[in-house]
XYZ file of C-alpha atoms in Angstrom:
162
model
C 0.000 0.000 0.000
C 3.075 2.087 0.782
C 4.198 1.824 -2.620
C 0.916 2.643 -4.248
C 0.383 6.076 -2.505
C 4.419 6.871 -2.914
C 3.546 6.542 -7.355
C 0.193 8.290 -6.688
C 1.922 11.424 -4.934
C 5.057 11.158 -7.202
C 1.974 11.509 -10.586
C 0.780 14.650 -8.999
C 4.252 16.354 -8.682
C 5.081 15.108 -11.778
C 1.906 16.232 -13.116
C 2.081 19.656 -11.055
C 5.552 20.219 -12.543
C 5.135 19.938 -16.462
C 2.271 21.808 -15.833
C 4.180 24.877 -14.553
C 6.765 24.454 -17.376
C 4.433 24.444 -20.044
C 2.592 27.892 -19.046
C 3.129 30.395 -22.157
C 3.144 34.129 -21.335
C 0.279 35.368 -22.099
C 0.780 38.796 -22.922
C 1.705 40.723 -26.208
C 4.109 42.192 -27.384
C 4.232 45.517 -26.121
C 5.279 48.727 -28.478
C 7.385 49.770 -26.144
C 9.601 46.318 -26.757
C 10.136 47.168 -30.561
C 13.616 46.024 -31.254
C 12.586 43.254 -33.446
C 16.037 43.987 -35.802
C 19.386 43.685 -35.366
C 19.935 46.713 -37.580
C 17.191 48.888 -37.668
C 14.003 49.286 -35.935
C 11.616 52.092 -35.402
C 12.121 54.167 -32.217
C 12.041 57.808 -30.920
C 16.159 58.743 -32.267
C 14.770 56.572 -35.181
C 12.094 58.881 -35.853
C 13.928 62.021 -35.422
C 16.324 60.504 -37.845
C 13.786 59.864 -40.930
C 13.097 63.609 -40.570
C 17.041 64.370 -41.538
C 16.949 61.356 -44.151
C 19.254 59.032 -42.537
C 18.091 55.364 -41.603
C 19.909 54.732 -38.149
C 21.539 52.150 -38.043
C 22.785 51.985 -41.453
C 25.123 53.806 -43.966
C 21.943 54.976 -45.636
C 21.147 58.540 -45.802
C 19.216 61.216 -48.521
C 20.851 64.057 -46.584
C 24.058 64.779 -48.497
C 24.662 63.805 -51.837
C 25.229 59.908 -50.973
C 26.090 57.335 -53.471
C 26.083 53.240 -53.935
C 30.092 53.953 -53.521
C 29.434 54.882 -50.441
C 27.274 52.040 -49.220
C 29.472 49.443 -50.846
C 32.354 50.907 -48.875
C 30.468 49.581 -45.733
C 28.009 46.850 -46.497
C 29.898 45.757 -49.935
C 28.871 44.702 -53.096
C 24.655 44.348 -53.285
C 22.799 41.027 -53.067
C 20.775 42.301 -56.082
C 20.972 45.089 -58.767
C 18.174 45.644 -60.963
C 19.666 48.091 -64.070
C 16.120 50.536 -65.443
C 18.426 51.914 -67.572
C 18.403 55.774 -65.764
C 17.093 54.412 -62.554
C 19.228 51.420 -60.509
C 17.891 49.637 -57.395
C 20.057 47.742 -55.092
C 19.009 45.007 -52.295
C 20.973 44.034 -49.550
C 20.137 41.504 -46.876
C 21.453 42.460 -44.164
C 21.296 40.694 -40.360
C 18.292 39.119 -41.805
C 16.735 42.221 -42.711
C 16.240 43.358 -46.317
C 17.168 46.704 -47.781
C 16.207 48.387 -51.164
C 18.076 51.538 -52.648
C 17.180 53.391 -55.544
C 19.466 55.363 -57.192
C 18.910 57.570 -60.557
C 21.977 59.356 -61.956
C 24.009 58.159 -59.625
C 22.349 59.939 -56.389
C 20.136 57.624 -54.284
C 16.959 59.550 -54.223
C 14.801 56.497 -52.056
C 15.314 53.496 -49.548
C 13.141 50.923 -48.256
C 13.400 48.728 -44.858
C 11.526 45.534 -44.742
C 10.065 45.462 -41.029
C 8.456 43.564 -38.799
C 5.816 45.330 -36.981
C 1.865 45.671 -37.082
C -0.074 48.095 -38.416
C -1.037 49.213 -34.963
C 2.298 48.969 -33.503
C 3.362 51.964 -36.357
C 0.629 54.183 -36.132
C 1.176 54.097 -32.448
C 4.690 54.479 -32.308
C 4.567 57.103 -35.872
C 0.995 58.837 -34.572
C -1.186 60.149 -37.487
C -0.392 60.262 -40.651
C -0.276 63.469 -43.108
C -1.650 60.884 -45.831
C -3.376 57.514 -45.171
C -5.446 55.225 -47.880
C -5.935 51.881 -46.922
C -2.452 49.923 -46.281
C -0.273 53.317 -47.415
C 0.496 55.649 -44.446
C 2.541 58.678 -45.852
C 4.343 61.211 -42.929
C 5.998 64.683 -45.099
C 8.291 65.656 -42.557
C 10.374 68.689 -44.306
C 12.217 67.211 -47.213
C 11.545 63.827 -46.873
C 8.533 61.608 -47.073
C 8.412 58.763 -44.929
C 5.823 55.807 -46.277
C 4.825 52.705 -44.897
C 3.390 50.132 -47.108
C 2.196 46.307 -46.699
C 3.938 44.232 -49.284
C 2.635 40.215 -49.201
C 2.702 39.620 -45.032
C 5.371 42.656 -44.298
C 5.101 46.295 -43.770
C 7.708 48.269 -45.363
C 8.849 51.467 -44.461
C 9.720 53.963 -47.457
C 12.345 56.920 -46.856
C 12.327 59.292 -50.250
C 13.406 62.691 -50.779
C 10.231 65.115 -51.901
């Protein structure tokens, strides 16, 4: 009989145990935890930062005169390169995060950050847009326009010079 309630009380703390170790966290992800990249993510200096054109983080900037030269200096030679004759883009994958660059006559006039956050998470953390129609949210901010666009399953944030 001895043995019998020993393996009955050794079921429940087994039973008690993987029970505790299985309990998933319930709550969300909050905005205020928004490093999701390695290289860049949207935050206050981030913000401040797409008003200058420069993506923090990164060699990429509209605020000077930059060109590819430049970026290759740093990140090297592009994963892609897409020639449109006047009009080059460039994609780099970098950290697991994906970059576009446009460049036309030899001045990079847009860039674009894959990113993984909700809609809600960047209208909270952007606040209203200037512009918004349906899965476009456009912020002018002096010389630059700063877009964010759904592409397939990811938002995408798009840094252009007006």
């Amino acid at each position: 009989m001895k043995i019998v309630n020993l393996l009955i009380t050794l079921i429940a703390v087994l039973l008690f145990i993987s029970g505790c170790s299985t309990q998933v966290s319930k709550e969300k992800n909050k905005v205020g935890d928004i490093s999701r990249h390695s290289v860049f993510n949207l935050d206050a200096e981030t913000i401040k930062n797409l008003e200058k054109g420069i993506i923090k983080g990164t060699p990429l900037r509209l605020d000077n005169d930059s060109k590819m030269s430049d970026v290759e200096r740093i990140w090297g030679k592009p994963n892609e390169h897409f020639d449109h004759e006047d009009n080059q883009t460039y994609g780099y994958t970098i950290e697991n995060q994906h970059f576009i660059i446009n460049e036309e006559m030899q001045e990079i006039y847009s860039i674009q950050v894959e990113l993984d956050y909700s809609k809600d998470e960047i209208l909270e953390i952007m606040g209203k847009p200037t512009t918004k129609a349906g899965n476009i949210f456009i912020y002018e901010k002096g010389n630059y326009s700063i877009q964010f666009e759904k592409f397939d399953n990811k938002w995408r944030l798009i840094l252009s010079k007006k």
